[in-house]
PDB file of C-alpha atoms in Angstrom:
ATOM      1  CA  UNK A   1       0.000   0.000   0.000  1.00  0.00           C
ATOM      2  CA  UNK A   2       2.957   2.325   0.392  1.00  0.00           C
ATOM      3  CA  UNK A   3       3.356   2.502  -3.167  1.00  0.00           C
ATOM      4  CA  UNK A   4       0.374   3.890  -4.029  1.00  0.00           C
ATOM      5  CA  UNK A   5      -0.702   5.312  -0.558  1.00  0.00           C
ATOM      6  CA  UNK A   6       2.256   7.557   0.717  1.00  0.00           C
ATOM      7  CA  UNK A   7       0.754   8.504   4.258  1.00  0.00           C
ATOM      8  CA  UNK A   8       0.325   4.679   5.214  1.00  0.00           C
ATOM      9  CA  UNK A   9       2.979   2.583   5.483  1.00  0.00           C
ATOM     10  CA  UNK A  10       2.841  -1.096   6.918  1.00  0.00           C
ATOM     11  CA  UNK A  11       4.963  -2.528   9.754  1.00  0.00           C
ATOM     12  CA  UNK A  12       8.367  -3.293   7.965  1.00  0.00           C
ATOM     13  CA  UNK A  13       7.712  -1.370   4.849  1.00  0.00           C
ATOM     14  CA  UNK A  14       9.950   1.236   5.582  1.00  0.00           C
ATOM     15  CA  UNK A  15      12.977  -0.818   7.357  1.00  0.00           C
ATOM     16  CA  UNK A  16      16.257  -1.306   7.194  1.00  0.00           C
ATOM     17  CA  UNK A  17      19.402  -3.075   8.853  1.00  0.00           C
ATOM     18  CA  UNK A  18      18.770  -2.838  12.397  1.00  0.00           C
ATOM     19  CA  UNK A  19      16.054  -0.202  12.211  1.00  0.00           C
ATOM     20  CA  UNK A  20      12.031  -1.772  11.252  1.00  0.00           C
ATOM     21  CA  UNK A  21      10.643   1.941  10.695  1.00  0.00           C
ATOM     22  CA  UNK A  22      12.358   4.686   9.345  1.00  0.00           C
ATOM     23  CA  UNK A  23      10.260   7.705   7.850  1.00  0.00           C
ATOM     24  CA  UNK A  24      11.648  11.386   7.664  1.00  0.00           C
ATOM     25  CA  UNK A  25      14.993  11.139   8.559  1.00  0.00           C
ATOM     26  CA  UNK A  26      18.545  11.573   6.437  1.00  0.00           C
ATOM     27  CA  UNK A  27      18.459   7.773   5.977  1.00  0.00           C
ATOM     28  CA  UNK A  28      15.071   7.244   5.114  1.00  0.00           C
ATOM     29  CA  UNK A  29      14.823   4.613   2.097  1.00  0.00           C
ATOM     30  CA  UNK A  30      11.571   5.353   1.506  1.00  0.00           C
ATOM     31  CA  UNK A  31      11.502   9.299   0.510  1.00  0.00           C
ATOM     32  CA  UNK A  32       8.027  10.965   1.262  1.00  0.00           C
ATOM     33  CA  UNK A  33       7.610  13.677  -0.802  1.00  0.00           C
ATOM     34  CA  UNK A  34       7.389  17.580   0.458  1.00  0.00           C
ATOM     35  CA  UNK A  35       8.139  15.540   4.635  1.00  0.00           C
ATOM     36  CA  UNK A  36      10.251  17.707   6.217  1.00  0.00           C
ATOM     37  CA  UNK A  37       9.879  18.656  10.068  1.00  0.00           C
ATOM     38  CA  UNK A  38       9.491  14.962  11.463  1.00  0.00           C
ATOM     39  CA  UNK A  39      10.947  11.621  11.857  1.00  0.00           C
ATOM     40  CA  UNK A  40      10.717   8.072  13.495  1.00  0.00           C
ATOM     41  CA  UNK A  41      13.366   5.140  13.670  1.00  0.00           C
ATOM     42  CA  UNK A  42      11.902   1.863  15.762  1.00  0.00           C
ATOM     43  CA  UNK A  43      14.793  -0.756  16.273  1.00  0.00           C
ATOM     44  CA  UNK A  44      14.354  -4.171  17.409  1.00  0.00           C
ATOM     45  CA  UNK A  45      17.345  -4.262  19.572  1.00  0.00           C
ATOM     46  CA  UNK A  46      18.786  -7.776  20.602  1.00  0.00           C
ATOM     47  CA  UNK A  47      19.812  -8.898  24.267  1.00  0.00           C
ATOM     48  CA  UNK A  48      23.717  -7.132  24.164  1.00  0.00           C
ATOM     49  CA  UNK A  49      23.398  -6.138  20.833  1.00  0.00           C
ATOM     50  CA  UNK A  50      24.166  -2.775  19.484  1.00  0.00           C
ATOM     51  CA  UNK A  51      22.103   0.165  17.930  1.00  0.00           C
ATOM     52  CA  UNK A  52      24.006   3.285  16.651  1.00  0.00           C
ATOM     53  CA  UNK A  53      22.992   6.858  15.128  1.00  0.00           C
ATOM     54  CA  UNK A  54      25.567   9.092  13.595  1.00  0.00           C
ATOM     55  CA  UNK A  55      25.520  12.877  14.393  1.00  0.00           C
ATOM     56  CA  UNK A  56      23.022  14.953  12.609  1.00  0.00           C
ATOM     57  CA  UNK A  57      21.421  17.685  12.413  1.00  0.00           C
ATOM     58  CA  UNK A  58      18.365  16.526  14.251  1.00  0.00           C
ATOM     59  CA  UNK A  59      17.322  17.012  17.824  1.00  0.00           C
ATOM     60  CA  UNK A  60      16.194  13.406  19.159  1.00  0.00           C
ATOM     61  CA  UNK A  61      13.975  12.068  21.640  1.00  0.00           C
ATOM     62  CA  UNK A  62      14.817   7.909  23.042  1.00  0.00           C
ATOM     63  CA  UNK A  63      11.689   6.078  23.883  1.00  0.00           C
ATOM     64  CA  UNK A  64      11.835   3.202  25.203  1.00  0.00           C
ATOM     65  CA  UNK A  65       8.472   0.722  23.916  1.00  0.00           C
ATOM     66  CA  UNK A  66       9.270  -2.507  25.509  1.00  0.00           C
ATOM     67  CA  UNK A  67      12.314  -3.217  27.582  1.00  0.00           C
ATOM     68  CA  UNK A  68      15.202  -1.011  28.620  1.00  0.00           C
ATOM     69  CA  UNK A  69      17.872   0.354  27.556  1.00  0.00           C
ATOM     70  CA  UNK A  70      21.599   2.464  27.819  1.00  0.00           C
ATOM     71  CA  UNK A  71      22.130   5.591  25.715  1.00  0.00           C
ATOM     72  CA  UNK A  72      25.485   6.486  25.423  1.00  0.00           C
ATOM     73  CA  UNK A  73      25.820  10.010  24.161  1.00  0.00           C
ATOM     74  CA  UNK A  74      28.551  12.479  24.453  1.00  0.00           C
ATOM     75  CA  UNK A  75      30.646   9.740  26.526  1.00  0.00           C
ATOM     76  CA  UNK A  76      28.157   9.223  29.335  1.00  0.00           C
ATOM     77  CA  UNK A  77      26.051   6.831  29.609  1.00  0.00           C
ATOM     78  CA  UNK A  78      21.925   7.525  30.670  1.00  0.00           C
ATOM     79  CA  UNK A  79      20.026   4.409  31.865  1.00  0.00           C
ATOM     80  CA  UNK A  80      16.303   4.430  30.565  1.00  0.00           C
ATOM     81  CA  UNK A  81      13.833   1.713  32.848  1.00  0.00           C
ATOM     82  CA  UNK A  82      11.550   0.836  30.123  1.00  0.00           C
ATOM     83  CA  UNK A  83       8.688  -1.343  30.406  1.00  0.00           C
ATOM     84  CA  UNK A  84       6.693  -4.728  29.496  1.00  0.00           C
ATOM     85  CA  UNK A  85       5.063  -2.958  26.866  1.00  0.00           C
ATOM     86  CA  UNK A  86       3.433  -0.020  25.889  1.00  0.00           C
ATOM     87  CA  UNK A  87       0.606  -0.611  27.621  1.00  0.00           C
ATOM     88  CA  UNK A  88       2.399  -0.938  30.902  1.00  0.00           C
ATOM     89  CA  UNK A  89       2.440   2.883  31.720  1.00  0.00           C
ATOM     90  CA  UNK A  90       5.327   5.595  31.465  1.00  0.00           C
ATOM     91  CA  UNK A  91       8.822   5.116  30.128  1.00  0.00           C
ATOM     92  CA  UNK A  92      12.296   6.650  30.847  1.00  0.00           C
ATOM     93  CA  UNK A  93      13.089   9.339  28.070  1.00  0.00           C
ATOM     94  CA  UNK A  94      16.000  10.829  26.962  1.00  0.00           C
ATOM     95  CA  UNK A  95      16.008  14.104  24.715  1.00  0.00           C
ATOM     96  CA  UNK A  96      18.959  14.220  22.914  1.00  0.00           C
ATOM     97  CA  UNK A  97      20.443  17.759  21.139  1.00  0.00           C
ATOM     98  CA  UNK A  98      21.599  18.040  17.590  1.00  0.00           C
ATOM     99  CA  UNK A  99      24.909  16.536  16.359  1.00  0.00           C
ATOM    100  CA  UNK A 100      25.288  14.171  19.075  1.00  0.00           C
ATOM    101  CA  UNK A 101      26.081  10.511  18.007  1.00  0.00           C
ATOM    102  CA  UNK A 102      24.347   8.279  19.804  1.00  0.00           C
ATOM    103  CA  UNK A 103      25.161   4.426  20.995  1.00  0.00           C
ATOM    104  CA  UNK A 104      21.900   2.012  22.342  1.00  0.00           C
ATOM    105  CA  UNK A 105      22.240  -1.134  23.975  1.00  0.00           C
ATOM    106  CA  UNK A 106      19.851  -3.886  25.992  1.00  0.00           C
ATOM    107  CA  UNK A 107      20.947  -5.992  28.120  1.00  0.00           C
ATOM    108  CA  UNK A 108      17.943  -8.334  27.897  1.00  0.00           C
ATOM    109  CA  UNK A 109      16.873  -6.983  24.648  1.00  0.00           C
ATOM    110  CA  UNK A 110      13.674  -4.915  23.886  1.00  0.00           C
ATOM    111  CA  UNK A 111      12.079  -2.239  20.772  1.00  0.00           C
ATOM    112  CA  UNK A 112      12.890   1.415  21.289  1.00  0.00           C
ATOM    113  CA  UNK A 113      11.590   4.735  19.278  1.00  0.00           C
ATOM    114  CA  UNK A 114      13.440   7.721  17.683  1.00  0.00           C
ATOM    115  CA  UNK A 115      11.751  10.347  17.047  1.00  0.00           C
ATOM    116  CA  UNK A 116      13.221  13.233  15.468  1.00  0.00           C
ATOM    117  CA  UNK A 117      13.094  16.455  13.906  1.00  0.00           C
ATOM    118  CA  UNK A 118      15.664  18.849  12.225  1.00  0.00           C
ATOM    119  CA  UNK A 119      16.751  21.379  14.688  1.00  0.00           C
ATOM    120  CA  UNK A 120      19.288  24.423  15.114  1.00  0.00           C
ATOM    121  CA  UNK A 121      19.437  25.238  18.506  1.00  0.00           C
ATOM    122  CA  UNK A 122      21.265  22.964  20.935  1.00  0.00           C
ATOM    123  CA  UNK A 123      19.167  22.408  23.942  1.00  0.00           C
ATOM    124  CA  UNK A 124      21.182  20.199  26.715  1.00  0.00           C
ATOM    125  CA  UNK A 125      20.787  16.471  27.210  1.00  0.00           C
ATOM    126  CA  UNK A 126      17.604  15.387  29.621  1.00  0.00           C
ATOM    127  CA  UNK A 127      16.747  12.467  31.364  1.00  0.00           C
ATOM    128  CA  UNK A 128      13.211  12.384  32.112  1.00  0.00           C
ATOM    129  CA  UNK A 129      12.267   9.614  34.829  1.00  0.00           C
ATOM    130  CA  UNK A 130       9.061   7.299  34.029  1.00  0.00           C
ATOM    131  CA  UNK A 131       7.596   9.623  37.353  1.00  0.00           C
ATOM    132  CA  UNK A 132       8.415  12.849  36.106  1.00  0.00           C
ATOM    133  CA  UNK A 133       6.187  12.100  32.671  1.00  0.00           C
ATOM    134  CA  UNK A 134       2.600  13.991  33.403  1.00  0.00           C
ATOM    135  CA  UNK A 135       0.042  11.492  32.644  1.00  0.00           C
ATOM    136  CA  UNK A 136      -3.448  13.007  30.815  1.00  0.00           C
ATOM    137  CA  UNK A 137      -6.957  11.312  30.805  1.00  0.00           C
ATOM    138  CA  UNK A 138      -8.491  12.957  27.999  1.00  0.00           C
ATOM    139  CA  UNK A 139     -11.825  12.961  26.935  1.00  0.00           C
ATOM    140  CA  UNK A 140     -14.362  11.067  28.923  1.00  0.00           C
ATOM    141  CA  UNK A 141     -17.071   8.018  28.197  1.00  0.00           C
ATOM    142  CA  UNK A 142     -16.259   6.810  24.399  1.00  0.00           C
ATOM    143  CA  UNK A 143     -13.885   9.103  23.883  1.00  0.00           C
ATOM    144  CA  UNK A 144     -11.615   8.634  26.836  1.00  0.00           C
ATOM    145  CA  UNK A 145      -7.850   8.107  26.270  1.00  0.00           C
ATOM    146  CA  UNK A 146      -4.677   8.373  28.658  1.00  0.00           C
ATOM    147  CA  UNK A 147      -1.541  10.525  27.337  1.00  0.00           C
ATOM    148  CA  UNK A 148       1.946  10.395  28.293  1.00  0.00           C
ATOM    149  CA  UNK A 149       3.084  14.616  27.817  1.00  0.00           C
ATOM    150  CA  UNK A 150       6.484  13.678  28.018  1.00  0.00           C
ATOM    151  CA  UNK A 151       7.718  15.744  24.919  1.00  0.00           C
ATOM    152  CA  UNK A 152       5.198  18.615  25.280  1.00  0.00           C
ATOM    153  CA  UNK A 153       6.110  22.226  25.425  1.00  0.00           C
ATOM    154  CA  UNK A 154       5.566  22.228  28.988  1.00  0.00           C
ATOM    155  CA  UNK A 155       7.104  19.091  29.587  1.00  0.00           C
ATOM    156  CA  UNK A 156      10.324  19.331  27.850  1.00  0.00           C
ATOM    157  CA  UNK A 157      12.753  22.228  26.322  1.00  0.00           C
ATOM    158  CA  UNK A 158      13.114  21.294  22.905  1.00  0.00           C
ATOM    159  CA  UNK A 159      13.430  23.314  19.654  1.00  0.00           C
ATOM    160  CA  UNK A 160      11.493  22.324  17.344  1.00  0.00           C
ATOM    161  CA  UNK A 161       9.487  18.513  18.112  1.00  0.00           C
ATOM    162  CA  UNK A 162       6.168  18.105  20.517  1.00  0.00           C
ATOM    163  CA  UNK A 163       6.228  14.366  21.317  1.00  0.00           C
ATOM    164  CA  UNK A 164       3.441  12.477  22.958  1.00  0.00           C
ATOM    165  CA  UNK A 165       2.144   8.921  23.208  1.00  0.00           C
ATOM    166  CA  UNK A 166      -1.549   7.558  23.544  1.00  0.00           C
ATOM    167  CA  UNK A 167      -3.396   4.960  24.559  1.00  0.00           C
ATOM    168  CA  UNK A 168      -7.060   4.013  24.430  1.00  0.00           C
ATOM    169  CA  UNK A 169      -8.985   1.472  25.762  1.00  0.00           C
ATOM    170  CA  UNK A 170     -10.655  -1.204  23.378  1.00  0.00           C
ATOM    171  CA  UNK A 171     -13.861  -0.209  21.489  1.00  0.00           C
ATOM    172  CA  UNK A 172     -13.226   3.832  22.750  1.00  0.00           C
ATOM    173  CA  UNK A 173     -12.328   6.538  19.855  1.00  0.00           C
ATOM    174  CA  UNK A 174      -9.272   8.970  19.985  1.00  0.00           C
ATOM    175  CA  UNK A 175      -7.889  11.996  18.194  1.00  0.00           C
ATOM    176  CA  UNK A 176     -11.681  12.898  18.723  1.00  0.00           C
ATOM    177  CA  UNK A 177     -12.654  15.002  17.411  1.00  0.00           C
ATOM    178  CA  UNK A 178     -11.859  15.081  14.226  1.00  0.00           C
ATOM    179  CA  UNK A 179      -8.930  17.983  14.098  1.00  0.00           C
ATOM    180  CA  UNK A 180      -6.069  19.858  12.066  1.00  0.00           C
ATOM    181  CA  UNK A 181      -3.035  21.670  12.700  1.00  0.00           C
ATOM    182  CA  UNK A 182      -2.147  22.264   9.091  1.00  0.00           C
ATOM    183  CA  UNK A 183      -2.401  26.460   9.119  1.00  0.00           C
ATOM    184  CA  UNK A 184      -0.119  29.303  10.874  1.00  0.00           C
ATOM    185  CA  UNK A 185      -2.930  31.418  11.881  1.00  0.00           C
ATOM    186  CA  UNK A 186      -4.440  32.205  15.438  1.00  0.00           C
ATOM    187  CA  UNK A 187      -5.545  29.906  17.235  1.00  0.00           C
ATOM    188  CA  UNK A 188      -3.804  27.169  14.814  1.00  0.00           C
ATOM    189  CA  UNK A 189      -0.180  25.966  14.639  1.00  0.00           C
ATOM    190  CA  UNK A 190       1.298  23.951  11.310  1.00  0.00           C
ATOM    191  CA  UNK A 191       2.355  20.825  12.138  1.00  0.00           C
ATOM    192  CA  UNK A 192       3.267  17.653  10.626  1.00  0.00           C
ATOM    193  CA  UNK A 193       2.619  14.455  12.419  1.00  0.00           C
ATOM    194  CA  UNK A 194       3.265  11.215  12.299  1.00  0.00           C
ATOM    195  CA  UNK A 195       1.300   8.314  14.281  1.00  0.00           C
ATOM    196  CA  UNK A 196       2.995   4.821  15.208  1.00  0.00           C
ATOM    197  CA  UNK A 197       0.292   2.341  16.460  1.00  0.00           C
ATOM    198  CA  UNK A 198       1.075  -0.657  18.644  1.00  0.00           C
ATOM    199  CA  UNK A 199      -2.085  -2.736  19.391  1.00  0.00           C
ATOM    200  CA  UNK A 200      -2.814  -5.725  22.057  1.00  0.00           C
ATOM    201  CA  UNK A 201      -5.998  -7.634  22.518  1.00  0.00           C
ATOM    202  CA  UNK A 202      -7.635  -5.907  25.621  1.00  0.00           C
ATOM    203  CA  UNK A 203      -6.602  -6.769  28.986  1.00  0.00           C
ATOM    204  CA  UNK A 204      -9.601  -8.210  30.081  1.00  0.00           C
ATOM    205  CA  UNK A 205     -10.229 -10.257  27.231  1.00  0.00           C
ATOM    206  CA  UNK A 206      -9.241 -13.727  27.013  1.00  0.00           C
ATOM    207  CA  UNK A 207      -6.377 -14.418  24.106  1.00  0.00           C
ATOM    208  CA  UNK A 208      -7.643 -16.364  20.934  1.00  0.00           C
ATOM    209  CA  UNK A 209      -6.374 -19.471  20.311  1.00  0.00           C
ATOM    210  CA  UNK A 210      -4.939 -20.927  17.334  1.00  0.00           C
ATOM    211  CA  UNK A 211      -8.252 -22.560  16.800  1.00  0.00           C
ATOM    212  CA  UNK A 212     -10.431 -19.413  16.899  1.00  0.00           C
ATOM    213  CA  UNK A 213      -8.425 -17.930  14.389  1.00  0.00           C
ATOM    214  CA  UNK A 214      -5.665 -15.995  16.768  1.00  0.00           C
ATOM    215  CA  UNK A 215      -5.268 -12.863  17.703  1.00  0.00           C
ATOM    216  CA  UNK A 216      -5.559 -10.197  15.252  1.00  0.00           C
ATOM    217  CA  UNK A 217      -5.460  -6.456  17.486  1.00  0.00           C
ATOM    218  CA  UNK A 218      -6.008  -4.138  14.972  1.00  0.00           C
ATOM    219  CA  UNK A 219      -7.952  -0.164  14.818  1.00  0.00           C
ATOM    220  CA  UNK A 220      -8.267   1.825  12.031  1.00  0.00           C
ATOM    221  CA  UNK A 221      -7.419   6.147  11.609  1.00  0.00           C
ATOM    222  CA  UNK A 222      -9.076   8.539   9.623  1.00  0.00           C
ATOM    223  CA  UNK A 223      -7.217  11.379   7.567  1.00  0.00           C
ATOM    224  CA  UNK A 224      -9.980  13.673   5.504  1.00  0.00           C
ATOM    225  CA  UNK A 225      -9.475  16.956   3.552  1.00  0.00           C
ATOM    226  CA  UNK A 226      -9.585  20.073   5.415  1.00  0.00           C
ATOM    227  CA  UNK A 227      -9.329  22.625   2.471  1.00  0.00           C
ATOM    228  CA  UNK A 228      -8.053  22.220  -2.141  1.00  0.00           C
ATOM    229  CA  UNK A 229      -5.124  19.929  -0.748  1.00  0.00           C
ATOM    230  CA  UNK A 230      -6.571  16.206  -1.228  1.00  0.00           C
ATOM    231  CA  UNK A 231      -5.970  13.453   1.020  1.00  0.00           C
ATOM    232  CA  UNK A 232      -8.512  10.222   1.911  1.00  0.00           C
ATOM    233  CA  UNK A 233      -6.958   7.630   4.370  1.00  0.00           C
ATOM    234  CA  UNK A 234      -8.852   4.883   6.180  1.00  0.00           C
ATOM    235  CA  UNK A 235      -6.517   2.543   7.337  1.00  0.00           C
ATOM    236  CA  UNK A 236      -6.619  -0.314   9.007  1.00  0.00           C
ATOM    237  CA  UNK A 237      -3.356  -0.366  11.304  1.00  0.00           C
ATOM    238  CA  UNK A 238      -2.017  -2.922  13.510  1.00  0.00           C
ATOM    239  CA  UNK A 239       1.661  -2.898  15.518  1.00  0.00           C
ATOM    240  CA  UNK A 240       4.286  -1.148  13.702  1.00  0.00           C
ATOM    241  CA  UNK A 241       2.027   0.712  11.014  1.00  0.00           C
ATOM    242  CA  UNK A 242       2.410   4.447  10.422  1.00  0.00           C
ATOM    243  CA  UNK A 243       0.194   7.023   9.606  1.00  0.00           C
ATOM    244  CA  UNK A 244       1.367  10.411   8.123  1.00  0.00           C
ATOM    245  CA  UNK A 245      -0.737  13.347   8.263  1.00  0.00           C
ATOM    246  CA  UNK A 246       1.123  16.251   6.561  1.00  0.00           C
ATOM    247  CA  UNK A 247      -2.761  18.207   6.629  1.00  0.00           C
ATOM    248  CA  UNK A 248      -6.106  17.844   6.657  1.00  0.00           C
ATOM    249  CA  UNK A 249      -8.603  16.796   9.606  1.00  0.00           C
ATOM    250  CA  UNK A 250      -7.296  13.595  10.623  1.00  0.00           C
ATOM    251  CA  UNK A 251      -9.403  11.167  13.887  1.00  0.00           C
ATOM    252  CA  UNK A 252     -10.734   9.492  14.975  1.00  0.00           C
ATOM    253  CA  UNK A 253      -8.397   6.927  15.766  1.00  0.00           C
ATOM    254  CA  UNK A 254     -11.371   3.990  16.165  1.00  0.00           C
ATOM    255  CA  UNK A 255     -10.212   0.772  18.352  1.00  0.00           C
ATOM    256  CA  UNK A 256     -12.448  -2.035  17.637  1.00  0.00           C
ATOM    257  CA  UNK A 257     -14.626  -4.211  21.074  1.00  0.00           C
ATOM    258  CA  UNK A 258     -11.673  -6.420  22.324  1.00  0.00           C
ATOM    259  CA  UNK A 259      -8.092  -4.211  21.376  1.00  0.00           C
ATOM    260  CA  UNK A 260      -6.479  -1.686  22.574  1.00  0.00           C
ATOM    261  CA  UNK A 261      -5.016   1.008  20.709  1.00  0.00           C
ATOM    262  CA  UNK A 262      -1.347   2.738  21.829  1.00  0.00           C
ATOM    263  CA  UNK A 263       0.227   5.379  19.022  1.00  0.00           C
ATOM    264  CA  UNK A 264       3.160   7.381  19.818  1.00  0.00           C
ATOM    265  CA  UNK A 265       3.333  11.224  18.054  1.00  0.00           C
ATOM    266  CA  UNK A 266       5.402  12.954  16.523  1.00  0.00           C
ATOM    267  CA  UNK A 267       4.699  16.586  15.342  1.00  0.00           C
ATOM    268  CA  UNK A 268       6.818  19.721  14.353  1.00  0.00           C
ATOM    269  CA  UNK A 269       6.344  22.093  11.849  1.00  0.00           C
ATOM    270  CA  UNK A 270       8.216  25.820  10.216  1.00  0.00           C
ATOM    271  CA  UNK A 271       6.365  27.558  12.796  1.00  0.00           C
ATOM    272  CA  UNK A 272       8.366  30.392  14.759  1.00  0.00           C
ATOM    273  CA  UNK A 273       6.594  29.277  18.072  1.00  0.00           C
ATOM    274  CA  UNK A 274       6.898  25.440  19.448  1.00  0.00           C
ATOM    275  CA  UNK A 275       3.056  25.407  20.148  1.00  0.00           C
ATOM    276  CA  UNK A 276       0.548  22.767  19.345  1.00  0.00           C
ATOM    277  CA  UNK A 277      -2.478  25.089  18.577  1.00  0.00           C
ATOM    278  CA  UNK A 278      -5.618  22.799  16.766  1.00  0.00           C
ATOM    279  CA  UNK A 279      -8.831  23.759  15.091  1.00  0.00           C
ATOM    280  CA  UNK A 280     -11.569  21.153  15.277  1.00  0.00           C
ATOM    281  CA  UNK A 281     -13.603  19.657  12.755  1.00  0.00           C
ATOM    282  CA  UNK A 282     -17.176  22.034  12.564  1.00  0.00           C
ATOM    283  CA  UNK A 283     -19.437  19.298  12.241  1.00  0.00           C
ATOM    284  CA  UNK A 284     -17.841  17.472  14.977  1.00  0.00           C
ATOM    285  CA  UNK A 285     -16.506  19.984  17.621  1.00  0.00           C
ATOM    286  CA  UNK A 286     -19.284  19.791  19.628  1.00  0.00           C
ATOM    287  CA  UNK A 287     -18.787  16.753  21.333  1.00  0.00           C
ATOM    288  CA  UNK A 288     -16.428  18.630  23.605  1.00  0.00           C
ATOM    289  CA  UNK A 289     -19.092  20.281  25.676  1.00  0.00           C
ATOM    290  CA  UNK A 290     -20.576  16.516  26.169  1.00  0.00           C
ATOM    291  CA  UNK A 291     -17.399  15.461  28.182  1.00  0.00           C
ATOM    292  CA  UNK A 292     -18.227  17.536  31.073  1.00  0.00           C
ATOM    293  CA  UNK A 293     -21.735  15.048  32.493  1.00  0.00           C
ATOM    294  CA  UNK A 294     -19.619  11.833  31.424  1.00  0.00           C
ATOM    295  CA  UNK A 295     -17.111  10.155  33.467  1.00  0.00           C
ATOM    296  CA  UNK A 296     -13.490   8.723  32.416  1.00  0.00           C
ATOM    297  CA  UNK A 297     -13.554   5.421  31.286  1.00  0.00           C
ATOM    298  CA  UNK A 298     -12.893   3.240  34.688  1.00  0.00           C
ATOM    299  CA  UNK A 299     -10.377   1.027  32.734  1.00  0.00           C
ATOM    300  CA  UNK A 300      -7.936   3.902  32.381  1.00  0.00           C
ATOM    301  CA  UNK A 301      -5.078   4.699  33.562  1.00  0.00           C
ATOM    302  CA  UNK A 302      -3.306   1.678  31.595  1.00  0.00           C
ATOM    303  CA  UNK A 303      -0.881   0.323  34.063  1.00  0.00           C
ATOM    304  CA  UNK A 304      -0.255  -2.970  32.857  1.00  0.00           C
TER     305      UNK A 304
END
């Protein structure tokens, strides 16, 4: 589908050596035309193995999505306690600054995220602890989701990236409503972003066996025009897809009865101000004022 569709691209389709996604960076084998602010690298890192990144001009931030892991950059070396899996809670993070190389290593083994943007401005090298991340419930009743603001303006100094991860419990919606960030006007930032889904059948579901077909988590996201530019994605994603959304209204982020739904974003744009500013969908902004007489969902926060 990458060939024909380029703002969904299958788990593996973009891959390469040691990394199984790589979208928007120097190295990217699989160019995206007229991507520019944003980029992702997931590595499948083996127990003791090695994972390196050359100096760039990119400010980076290390997420850790199952396991943990030691980030060697600039001769010291940052310890990041990961986790079971994304749907175990907060992570370790480590923001790294531009032209830093940078060294990864597992002891036990484990799958980490890069995300990335091209930066100027050197910010220093932070170690954020797994209690230090702010964790969000958003929305309420169907629409309730928990997020992880660990690469938010307010979270994190950074120059140019806003980095945040999601996850929503099985048969709720996210990115809801349906929004954009594709303008530099008030009230709205221009932003790229990219979404990286993992998926699980829901905690309180019993696994299918091999008999009743397996399990099969999968959601699906939404990307519609907002304005001339055309774009029309409804994909069905499962662990290790990407979404791009370069414009346009893009949610909801649907998880099916029975799977849960974790992305991780990524978002910059050529704004002056690092600001994540959103208009919402007309037609569908009004489900906002509905959140205040509903309650969270009970099943969140996602601890595991």
């Amino acid at each position: 589908m990458t060939a024909t569709n380029p703002w969904f691209h299958p788990a593996g389709s973009t891959g390469h050596g040691h990394w199984t996604v790589d979208l928007g960076t120097a190295h990217s084998q699989v160019p995206v035309p007229g991507w520019e602010h944003t980029g992702l690298r997931t590595a499948d890192v083996a127990p003791g193995a090695e994972v390196g990144l050359g100096a760039q001009a990119e400010e980076r931030l290390a997420i850790p999505l199952s396991g943990s892991f030691a980030i060697t950059v600039g001769g010291r070396t940052y310890e990041l306690q990961g986790r079971p899996s994304v749907f175990h809670g907060p992570t370790d993070v480590l923001y790294i600054p531009i032209d830093r190389s940078v060294r990864i290593t597992s002891a036990a083994g484990g799958r980490i995220a890069i995300a990335s943007a091209p930066a100027t401005v050197a910010y220093p090298v932070r170690y954020v602890a797994r209690t230090q991340v702010p964790v969000e419930l958003r929305g309420a009743g169907a629409a309730s989701r928990q997020v992880h603001n660990f690469g938010t303006p307010t979270s994190l100094d950074a120059d140019r990236f806003i980095v945040c991860e999601v996850l929503t419990p099985a048969g709720n919606w996210s990115s809801y409503p349906p929004h954009k960030h594709d303008e530099e006007k008030d009230g709205e930032s221009a932003l790229e972003e990219i979404y990286y889904f993992e998926m699980q059948t829901a905690r309180d579901m019993p696994i299918p066996t091999a008999a009743q077909g397996g399990p099969d988590a999968m959601g699906y996201q939404r990307v519609y025009a907002s304005d001339a530019r055309e774009i029309d994605v409804i994909a069905e994603v499962r662990s290790g897809d990407v979404v791009l959304v370069p414009y346009g209204w893009h949610g909801p982020a649907m998880t099916p009865p029975g799977h849960d739904m974790y992305y991780l974003n990524v978002m910059a744009g050529p704004g002056p101000i690092r600001q994540w500013l959103i208009s919402d969908d007309p037609h569908h902004g009004w489900i906002r004022s509905t959140w205040e007489s509903e309650p969270v969902d009970p099943r969140l926060p996602f601890r595991g």
